[in-house]
Short mmCIF file of C-alpha atoms in Angstrom, two decimals:
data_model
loop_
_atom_site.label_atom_id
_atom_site.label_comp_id
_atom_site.label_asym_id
_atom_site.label_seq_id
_atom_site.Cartn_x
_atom_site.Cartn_y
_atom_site.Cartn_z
CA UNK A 1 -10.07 -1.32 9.43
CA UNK A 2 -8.99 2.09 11.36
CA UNK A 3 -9.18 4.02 13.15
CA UNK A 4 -13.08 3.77 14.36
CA UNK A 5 -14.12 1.31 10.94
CA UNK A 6 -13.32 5.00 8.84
CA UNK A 7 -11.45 2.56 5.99
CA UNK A 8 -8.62 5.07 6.30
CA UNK A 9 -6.67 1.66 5.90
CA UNK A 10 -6.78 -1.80 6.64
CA UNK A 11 -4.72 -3.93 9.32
CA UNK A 12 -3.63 -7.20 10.41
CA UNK A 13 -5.63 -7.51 13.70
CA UNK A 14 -4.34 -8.98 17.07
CA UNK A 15 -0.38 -8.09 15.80
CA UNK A 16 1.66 -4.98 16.40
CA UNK A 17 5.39 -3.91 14.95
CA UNK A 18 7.87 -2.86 16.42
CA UNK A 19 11.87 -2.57 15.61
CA UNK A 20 14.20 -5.85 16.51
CA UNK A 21 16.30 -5.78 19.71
CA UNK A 22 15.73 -3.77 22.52
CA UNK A 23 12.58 -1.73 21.24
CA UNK A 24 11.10 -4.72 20.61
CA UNK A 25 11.17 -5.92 24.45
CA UNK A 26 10.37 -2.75 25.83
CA UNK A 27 6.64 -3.04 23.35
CA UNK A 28 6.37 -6.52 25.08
CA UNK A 29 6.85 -5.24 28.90
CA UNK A 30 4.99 -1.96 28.13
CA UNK A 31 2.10 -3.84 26.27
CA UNK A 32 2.19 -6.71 29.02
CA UNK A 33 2.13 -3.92 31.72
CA UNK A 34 -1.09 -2.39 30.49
CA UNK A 35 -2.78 -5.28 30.00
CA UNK A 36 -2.60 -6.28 33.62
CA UNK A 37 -4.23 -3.42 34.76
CA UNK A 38 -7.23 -3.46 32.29
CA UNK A 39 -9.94 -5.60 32.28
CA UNK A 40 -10.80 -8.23 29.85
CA UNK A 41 -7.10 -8.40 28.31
CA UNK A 42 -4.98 -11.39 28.15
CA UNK A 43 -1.35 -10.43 29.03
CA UNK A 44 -0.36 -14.08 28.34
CA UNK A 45 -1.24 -12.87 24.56
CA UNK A 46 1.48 -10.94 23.77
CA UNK A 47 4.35 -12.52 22.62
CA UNK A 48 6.62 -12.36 19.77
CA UNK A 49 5.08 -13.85 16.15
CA UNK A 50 7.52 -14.85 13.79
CA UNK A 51 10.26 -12.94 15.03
CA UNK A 52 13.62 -12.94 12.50
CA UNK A 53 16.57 -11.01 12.03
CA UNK A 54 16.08 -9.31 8.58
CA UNK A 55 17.12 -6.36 6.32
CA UNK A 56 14.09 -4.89 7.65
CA UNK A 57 14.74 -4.89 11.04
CA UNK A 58 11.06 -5.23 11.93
CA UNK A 59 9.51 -7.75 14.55
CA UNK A 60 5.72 -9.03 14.92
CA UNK A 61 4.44 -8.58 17.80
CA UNK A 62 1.33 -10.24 18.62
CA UNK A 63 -0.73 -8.58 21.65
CA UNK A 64 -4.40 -10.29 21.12
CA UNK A 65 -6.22 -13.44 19.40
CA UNK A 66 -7.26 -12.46 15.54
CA UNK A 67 -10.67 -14.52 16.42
CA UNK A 68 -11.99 -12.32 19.40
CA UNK A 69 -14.41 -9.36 18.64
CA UNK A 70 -16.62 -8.38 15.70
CA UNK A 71 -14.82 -7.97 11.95
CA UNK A 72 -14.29 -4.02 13.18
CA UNK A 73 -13.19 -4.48 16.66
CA UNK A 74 -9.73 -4.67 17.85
CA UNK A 75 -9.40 -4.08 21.28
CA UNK A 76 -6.33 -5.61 21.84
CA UNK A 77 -4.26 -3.46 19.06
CA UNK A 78 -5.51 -0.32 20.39
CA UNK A 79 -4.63 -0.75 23.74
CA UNK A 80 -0.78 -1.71 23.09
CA UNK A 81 -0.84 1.35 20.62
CA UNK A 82 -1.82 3.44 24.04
CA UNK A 83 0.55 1.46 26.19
CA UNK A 84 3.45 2.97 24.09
CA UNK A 85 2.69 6.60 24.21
CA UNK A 86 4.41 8.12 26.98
CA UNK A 87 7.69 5.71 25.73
CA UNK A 88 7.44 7.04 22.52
CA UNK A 89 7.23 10.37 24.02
CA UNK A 90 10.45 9.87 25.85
CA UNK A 91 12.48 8.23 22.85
CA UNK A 92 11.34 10.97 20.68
CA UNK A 93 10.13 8.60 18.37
CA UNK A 94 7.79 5.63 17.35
CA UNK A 95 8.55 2.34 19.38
CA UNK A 96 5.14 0.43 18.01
CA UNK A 97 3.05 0.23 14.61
CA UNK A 98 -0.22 -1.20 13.17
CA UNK A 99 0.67 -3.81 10.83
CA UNK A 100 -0.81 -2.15 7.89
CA UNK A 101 -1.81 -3.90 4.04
CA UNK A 102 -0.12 -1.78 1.80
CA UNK A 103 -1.45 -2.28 -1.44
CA UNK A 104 -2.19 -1.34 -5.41
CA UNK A 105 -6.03 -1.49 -4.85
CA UNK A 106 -6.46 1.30 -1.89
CA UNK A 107 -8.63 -0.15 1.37
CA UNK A 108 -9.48 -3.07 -1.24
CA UNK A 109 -10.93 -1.27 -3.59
CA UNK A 110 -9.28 0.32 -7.12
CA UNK A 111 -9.40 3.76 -8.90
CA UNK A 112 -11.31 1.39 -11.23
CA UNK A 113 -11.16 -1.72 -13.09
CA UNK A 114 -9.27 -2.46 -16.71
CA UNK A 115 -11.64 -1.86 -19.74
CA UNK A 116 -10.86 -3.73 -23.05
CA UNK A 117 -9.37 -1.34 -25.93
CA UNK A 118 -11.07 -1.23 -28.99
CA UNK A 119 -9.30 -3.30 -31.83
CA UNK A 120 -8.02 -0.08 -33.51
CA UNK A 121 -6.96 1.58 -30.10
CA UNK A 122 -3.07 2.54 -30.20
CA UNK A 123 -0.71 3.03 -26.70
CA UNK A 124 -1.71 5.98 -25.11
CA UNK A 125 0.46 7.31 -24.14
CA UNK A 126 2.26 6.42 -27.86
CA UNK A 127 5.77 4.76 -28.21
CA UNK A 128 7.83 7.99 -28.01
CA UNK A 129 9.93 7.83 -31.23
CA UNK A 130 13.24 6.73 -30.68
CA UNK A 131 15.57 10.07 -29.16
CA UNK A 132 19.07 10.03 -29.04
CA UNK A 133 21.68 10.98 -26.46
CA UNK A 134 23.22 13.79 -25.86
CA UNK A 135 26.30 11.68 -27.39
CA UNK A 136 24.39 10.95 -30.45
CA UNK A 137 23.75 7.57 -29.73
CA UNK A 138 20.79 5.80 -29.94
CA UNK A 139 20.77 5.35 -25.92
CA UNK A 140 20.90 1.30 -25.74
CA UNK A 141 24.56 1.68 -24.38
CA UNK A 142 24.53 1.91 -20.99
CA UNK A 143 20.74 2.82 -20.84
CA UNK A 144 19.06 4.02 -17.86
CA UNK A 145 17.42 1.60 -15.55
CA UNK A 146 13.72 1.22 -13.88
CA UNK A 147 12.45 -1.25 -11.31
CA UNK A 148 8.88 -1.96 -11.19
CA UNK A 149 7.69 -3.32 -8.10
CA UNK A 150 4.36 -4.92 -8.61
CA UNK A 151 2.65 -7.46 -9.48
CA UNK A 152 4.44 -10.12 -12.10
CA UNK A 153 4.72 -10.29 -16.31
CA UNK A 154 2.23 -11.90 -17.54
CA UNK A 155 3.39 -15.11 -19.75
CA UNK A 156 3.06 -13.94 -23.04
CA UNK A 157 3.95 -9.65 -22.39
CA UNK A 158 6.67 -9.99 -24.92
CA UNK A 159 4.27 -10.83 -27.57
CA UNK A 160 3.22 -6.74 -27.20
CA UNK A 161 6.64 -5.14 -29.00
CA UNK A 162 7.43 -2.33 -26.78
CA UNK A 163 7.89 -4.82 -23.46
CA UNK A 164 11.55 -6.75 -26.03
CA UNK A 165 13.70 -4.85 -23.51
CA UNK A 166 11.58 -5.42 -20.53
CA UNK A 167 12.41 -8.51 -18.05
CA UNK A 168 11.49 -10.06 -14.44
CA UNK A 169 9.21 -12.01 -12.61
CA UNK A 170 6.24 -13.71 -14.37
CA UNK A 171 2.58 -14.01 -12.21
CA UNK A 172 2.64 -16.41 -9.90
CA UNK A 173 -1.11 -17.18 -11.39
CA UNK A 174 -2.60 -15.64 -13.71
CA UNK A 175 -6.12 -17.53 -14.27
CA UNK A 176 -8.38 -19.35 -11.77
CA UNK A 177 -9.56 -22.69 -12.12
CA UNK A 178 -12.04 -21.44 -15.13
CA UNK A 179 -9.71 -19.86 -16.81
CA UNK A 180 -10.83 -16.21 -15.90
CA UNK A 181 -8.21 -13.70 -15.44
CA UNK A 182 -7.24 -13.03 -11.56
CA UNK A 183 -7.93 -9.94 -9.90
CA UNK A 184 -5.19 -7.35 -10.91
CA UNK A 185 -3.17 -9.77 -12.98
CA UNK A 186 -1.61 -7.60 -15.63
CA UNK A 187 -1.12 -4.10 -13.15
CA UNK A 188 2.56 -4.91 -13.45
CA UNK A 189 2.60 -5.42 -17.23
CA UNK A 190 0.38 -2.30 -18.14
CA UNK A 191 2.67 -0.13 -15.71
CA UNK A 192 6.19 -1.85 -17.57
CA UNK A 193 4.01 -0.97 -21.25
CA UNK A 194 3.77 2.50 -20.03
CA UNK A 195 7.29 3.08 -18.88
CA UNK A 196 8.07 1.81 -22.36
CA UNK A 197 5.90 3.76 -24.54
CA UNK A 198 7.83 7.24 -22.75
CA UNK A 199 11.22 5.94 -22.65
CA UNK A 200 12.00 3.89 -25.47
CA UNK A 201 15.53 1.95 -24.32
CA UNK A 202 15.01 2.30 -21.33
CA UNK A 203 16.10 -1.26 -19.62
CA UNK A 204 12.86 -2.18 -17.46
CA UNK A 205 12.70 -5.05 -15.07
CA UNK A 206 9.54 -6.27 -13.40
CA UNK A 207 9.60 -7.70 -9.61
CA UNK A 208 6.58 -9.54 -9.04
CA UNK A 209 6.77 -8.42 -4.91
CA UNK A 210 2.58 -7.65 -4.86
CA UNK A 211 1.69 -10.98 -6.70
CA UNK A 212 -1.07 -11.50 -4.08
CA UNK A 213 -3.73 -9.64 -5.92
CA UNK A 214 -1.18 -6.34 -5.04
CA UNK A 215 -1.53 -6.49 -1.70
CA UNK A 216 0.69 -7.11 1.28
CA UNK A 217 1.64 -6.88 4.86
CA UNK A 218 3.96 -3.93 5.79
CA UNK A 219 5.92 -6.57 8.11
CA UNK A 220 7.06 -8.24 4.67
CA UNK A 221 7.07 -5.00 2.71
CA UNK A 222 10.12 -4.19 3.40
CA UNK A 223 11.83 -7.07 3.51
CA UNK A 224 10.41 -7.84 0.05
CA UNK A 225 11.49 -3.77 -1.28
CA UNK A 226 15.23 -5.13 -0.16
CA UNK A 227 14.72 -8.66 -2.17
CA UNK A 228 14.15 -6.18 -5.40
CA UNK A 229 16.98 -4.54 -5.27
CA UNK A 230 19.14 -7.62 -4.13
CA UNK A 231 20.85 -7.19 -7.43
CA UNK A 232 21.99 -3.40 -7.56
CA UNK A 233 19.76 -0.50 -7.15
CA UNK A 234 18.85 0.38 -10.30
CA UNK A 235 18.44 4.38 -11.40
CA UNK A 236 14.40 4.95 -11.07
CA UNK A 237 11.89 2.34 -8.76
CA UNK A 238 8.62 2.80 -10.48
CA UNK A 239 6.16 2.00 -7.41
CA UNK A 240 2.00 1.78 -7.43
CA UNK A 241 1.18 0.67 -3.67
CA UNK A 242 1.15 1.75 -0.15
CA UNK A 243 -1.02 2.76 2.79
CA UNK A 244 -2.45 5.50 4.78
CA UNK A 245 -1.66 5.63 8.60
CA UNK A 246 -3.20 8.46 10.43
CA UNK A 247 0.75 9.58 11.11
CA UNK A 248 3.08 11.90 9.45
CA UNK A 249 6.20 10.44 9.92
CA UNK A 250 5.90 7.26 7.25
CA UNK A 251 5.86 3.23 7.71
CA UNK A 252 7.85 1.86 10.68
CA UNK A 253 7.66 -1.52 8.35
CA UNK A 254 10.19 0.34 5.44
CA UNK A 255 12.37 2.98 7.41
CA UNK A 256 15.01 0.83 6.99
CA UNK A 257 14.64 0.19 3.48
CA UNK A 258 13.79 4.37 3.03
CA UNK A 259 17.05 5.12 5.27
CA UNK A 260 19.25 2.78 2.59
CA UNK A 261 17.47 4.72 -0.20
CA UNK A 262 18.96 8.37 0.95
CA UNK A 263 22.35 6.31 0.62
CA UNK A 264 22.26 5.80 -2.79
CA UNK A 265 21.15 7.45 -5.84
CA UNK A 266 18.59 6.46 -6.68
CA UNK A 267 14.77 8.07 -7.30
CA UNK A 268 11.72 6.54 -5.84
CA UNK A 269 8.42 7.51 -7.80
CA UNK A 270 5.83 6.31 -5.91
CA UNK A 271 1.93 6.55 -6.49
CA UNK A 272 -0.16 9.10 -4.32
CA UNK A 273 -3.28 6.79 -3.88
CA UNK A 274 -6.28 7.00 -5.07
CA UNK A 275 -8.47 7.66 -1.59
CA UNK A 276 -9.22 10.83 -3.58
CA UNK A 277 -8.09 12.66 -0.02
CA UNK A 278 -5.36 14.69 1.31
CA UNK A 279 -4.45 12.33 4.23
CA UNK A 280 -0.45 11.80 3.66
CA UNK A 281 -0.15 8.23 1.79
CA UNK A 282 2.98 6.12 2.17
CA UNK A 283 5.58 5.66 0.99
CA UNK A 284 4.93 8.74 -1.57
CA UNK A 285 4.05 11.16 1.16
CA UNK A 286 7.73 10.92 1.85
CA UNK A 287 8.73 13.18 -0.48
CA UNK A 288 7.33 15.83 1.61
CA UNK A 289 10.05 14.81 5.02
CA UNK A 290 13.00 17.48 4.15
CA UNK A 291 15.65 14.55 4.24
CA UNK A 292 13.72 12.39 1.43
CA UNK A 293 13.06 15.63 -0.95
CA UNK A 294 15.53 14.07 -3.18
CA UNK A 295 15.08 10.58 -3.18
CA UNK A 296 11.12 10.30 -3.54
CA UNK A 297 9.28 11.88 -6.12
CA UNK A 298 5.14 11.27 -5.54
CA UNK A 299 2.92 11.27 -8.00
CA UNK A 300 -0.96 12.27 -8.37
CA UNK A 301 -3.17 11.45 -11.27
CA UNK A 302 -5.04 13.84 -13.76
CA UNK A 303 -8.49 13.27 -15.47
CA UNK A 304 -8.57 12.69 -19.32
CA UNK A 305 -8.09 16.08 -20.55
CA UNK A 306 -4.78 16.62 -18.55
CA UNK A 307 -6.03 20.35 -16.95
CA UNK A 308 -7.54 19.16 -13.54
CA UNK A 309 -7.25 16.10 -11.24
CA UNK A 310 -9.17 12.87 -11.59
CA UNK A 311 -11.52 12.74 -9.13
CA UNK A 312 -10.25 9.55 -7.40
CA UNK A 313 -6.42 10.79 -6.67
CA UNK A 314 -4.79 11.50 -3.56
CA UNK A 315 -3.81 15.19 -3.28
CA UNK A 316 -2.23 18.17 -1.07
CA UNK A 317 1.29 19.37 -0.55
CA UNK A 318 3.19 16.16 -0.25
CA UNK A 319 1.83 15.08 -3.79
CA UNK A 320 4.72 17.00 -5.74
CA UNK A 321 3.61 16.65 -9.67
CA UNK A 322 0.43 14.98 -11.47
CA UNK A 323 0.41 13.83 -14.78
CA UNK A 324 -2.53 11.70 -16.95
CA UNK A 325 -3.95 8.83 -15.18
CA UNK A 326 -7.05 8.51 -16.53
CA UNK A 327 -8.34 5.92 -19.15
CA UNK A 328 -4.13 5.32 -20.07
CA UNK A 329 -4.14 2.75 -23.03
CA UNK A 330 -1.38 0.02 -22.30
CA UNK A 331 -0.80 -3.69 -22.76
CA UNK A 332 -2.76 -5.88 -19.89
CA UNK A 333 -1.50 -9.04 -21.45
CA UNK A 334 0.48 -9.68 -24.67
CA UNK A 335 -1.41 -10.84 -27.65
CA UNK A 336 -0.76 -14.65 -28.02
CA UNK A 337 -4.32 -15.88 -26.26
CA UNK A 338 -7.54 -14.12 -25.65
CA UNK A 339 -8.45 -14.17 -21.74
CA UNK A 340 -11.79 -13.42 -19.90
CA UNK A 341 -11.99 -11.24 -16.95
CA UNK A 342 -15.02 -10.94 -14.38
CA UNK A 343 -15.64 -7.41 -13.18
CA UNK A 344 -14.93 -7.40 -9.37
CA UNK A 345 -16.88 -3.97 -8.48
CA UNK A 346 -19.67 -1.78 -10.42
CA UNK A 347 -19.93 1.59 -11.22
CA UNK A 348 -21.84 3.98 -9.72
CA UNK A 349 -24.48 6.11 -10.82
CA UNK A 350 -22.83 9.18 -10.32
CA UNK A 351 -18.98 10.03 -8.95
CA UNK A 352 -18.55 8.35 -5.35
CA UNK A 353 -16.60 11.64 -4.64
CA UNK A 354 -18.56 13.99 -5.66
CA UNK A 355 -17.05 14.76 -9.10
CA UNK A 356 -19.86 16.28 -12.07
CA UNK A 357 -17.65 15.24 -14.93
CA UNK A 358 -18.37 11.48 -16.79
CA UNK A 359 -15.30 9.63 -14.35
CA UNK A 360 -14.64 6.14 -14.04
CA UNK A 361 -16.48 5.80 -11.33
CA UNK A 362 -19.36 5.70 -13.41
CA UNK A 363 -18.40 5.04 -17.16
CA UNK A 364 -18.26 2.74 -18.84
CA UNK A 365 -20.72 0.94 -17.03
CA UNK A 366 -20.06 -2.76 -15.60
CA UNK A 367 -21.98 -5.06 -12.49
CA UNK A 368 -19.19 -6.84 -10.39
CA UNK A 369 -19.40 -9.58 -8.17
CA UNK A 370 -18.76 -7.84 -5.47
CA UNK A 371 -21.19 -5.30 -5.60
CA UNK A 372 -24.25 -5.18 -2.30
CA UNK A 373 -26.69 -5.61 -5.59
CA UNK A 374 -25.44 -8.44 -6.96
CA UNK A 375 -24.84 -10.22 -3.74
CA UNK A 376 -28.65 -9.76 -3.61
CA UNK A 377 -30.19 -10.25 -7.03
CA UNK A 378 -29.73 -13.42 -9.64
CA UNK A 379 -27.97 -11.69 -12.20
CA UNK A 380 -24.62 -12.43 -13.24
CA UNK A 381 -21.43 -10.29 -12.92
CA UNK A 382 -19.88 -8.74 -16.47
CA UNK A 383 -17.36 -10.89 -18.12
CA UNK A 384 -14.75 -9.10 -20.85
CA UNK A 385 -12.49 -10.35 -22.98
CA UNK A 386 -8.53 -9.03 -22.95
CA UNK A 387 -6.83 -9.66 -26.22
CA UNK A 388 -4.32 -7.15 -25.25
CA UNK A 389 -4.23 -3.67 -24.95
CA UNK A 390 -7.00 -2.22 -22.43
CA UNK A 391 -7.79 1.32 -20.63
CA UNK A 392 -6.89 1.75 -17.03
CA UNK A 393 -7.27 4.28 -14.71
CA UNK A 394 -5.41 5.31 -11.49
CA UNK A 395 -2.29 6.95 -9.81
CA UNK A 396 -1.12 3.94 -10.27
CA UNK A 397 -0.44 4.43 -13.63
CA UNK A 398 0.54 8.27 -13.40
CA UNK A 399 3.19 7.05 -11.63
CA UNK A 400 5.08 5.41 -14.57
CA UNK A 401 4.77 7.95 -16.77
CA UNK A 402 6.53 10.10 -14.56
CA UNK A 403 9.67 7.66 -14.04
CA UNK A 404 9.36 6.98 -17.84
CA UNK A 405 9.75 10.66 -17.93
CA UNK A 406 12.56 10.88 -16.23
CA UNK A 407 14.39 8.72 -17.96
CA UNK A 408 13.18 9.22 -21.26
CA UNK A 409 14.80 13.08 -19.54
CA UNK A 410 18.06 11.10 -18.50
CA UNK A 411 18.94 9.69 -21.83
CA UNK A 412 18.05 12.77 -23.60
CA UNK A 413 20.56 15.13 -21.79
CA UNK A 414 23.38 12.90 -20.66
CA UNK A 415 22.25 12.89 -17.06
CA UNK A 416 23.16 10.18 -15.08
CA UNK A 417 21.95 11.75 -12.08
CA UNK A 418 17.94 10.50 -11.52
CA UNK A 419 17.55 12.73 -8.53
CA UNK A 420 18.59 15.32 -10.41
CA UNK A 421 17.01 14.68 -13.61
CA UNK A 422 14.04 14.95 -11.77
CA UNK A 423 14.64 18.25 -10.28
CA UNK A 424 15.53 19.64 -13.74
CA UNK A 425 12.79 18.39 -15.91
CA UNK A 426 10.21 19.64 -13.49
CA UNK A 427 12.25 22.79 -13.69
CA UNK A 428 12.26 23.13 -17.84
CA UNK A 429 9.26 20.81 -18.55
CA UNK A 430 6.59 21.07 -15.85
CA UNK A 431 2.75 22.41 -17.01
CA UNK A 432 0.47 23.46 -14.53
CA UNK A 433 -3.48 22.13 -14.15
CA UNK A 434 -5.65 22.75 -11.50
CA UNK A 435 -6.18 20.41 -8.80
CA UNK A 436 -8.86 20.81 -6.00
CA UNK A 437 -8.27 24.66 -6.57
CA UNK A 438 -5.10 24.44 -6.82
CA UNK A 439 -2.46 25.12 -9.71
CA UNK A 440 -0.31 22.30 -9.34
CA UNK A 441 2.75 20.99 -11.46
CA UNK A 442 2.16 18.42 -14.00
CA UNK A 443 4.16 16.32 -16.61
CA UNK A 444 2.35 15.94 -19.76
CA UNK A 445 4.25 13.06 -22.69
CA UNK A 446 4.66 14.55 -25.50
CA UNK A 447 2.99 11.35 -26.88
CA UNK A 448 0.08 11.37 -24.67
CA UNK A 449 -3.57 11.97 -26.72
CA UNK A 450 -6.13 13.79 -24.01
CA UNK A 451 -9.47 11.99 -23.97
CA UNK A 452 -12.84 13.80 -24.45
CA UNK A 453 -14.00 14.91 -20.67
CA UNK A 454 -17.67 15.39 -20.96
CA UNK A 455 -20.64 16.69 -18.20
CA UNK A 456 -22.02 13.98 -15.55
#
């Protein structure tokens, strides 16, 4: 974790990045350099690690053995990080990179965990009744795109009826060897169920790029963001994951794949994070560099009543609009089989940030596995059942609202622009709430039911 064990994000340790080619040698000589002149350091360590020429353009670099140190000690990554400084300074730009986890579950941990629906419960937000075009059509001719990039389908999602136009990747694995429902399994399918319910033919396709419980390396990130578009870029990504870094100038691991996007047209709507801080969080924050205004759109979550933010989101002046991400009612898994799930983390006993209204931090309540309490005591974690639709909480699921939004906005009007579709709905459409102070812009569905907000 870094910098100093804060849990501002996590890292691979022992490995640096650092761009193919040239850059990458000077990293080795600088890094190697250093090393010899400080104690304790193994210059003989650093050394390329699975080195390839990709889309990405990104090398591993490894500079120390994974094995040496304590679980929060990483000597060897923060020297070669210093080693590069006065190069950087001189290129006028980054030669050298942490290799961070970017992931839908921020520093390991979610906004919260999925909560069954009650048998009655209905979408929320609803299945937007089905608009026409500005042509008068029905909009399933030629009907606006959106990539989710997340984890897979689970098997039976087309048992819930708003996923029929949805397609892509199924879960690698959905259940463990008991038949309880992995960690995170169904993010991708509540986000797709979302997207659906505010943009009824809208064509949605599902990449299953985070299957690994939603988390992975930036050194593949990008590679993998390429691999989901390897088919055509499609009008609106829809994506739930990413980092902090301490920087302001994004994720050496997906420039490449964020200098393609500015090439073509389409919109990136990408989750703010749910550190509940203002630290820049990538790649969302890059809607706030001048030259991705356009292409990225980041999104921030609001508490159940839709007027102020949830206590967990991400927020400050690179989080452009917020909209309802709090206790969202969407399909987890289609209908076909009833599955268990095992809470992974508890609630608290009040809001972890501070927060006096009932959050999910705290309701409804649940003992995970994971928890310091039940490491220590004989009890037994809480096991649900899923038979379908559930309540979720998070930017992560803000963040399809938006891009169903948008294109819900797109087939509405005729526009076949996303970028600016974007620009104009936020124009014509945008609410305020209140956010850390703050009026802020916000995107409400018309569909969407606020949920009671009561007193801690």
């Amino acid at each position: 974790m870094g910098p100093d064990d804060s849990a501002e994000f996590i890292y691979e340790k022992g490995v640096v990045l650092a761009r193919d080619g040239e850059e990458a040698r000077v990293v080795e000589d600088a890094v190697r350099a250093h090393f010899t002149a400080t104690d304790g350091l193994d210059p003989e360590h650093v050394r390329r690690s699975g080195s390839r020429d990709n889309r990405s353009g990104i090398t591993r670099i490894r500079v120390g053995d994974p094995g040496e140190g304590g679980r929060g000690t990483d000597r060897t990554v923060a020297g070669a990080l210093r080693a590069l400084r006065q190069a950087e300074g001189r290129a006028g730009r980054r030669l050298v990179s942490r290799n961070h986890l970017v992931s839908i579950a921020v520093n390991a941990c979610p906004g919260d965990e999925p909560v069954p629906a009650a048998p009655s419960a209905q979408p929320n937000p609803a299945a937007a009744p089905a608009a026409r075009n500005a042509d008068g059509g029905d909009g399933t001719d030629g009907a606006v795109g959106v990539l989710v990039v997340d984890t897979g389908l689970t098997h039976d999602y087309r048992s819930y009826p708003l996923l029929a136009r949805t397609e892509g990747d199924a879960q690698v694995r959905e259940t463990d060897e008991q038949g309880i429902l992995q960690q995170y399994v169904g993010h991708g399918t509540f986000i797709a169920g979302l997207v659906a319910a505010v943009a009824p033919h809208t064509d949605v396709t599902v990449r299953g790029t985070l299957h690994d419980a939603g988390a992975i390396l930036e050194s593949e990130f990008g590679e993998r963001l390429f691999d989901a578009v390897e088919d055509g870029w499609p009008d609106i990504i829809s994506l739930s994951a990413g980092t902090s870094n301490g920087r302001v100038d994004g994720l050496l691991g997906v420039a490449a794949f964020m200098e393609e996007l500015r090439s073509r047209d389409t919109l990136l709507v990408a989750a703010a994070g749910n550190n509940a801080s203002s630290s820049p969080f990538w790649p969302a924050a890059y809607a706030s560099l001048p030259e991705y205004a356009d292409a990225v759109l980041s999104v921030g979550a609001l508490r159940g009543d839709g007027e102020f933010g949830a206590c967990f989101s991400n927020h400050g002046p690179w989080v452009k609009v917020y909209a309802p991400g709090e206790r969202l009612v969407s399909a987890l898994t289609g209908f076909d089989t009833p599955v268990p799930y095992v809470y992974q983390h508890s609630t608290y006993d009040s809001c972890r940030y501070g927060f006096t209204y009932t959050c999910t931090c705290r309701s409804p309540r649940h003992t995970g596995v994971l928890s310091e309490a039940q490491q220590t005591s004989p009890g037994k974690p809480d096991q649900v059942m899923f038979e379908g639709l559930a309540s979720w909480s998070g930017t992560s699921f803000a963040t399809p609202v938006v891009a169903g939004l948008v294109a819900a906005y797109m087939t509405a009007n005729g526009v076949t622009d996303p970028r600016a579709a974007a620009r104009r709905l936020l124009a014509d459409r945008a609410e305020f709430a209140e956010v850390r102070g703050t009026h802020v812009p916000a995107l409400l569905p018309p569909t969407w039911r606020p949920v009671p907000v009561g007193p801690a």
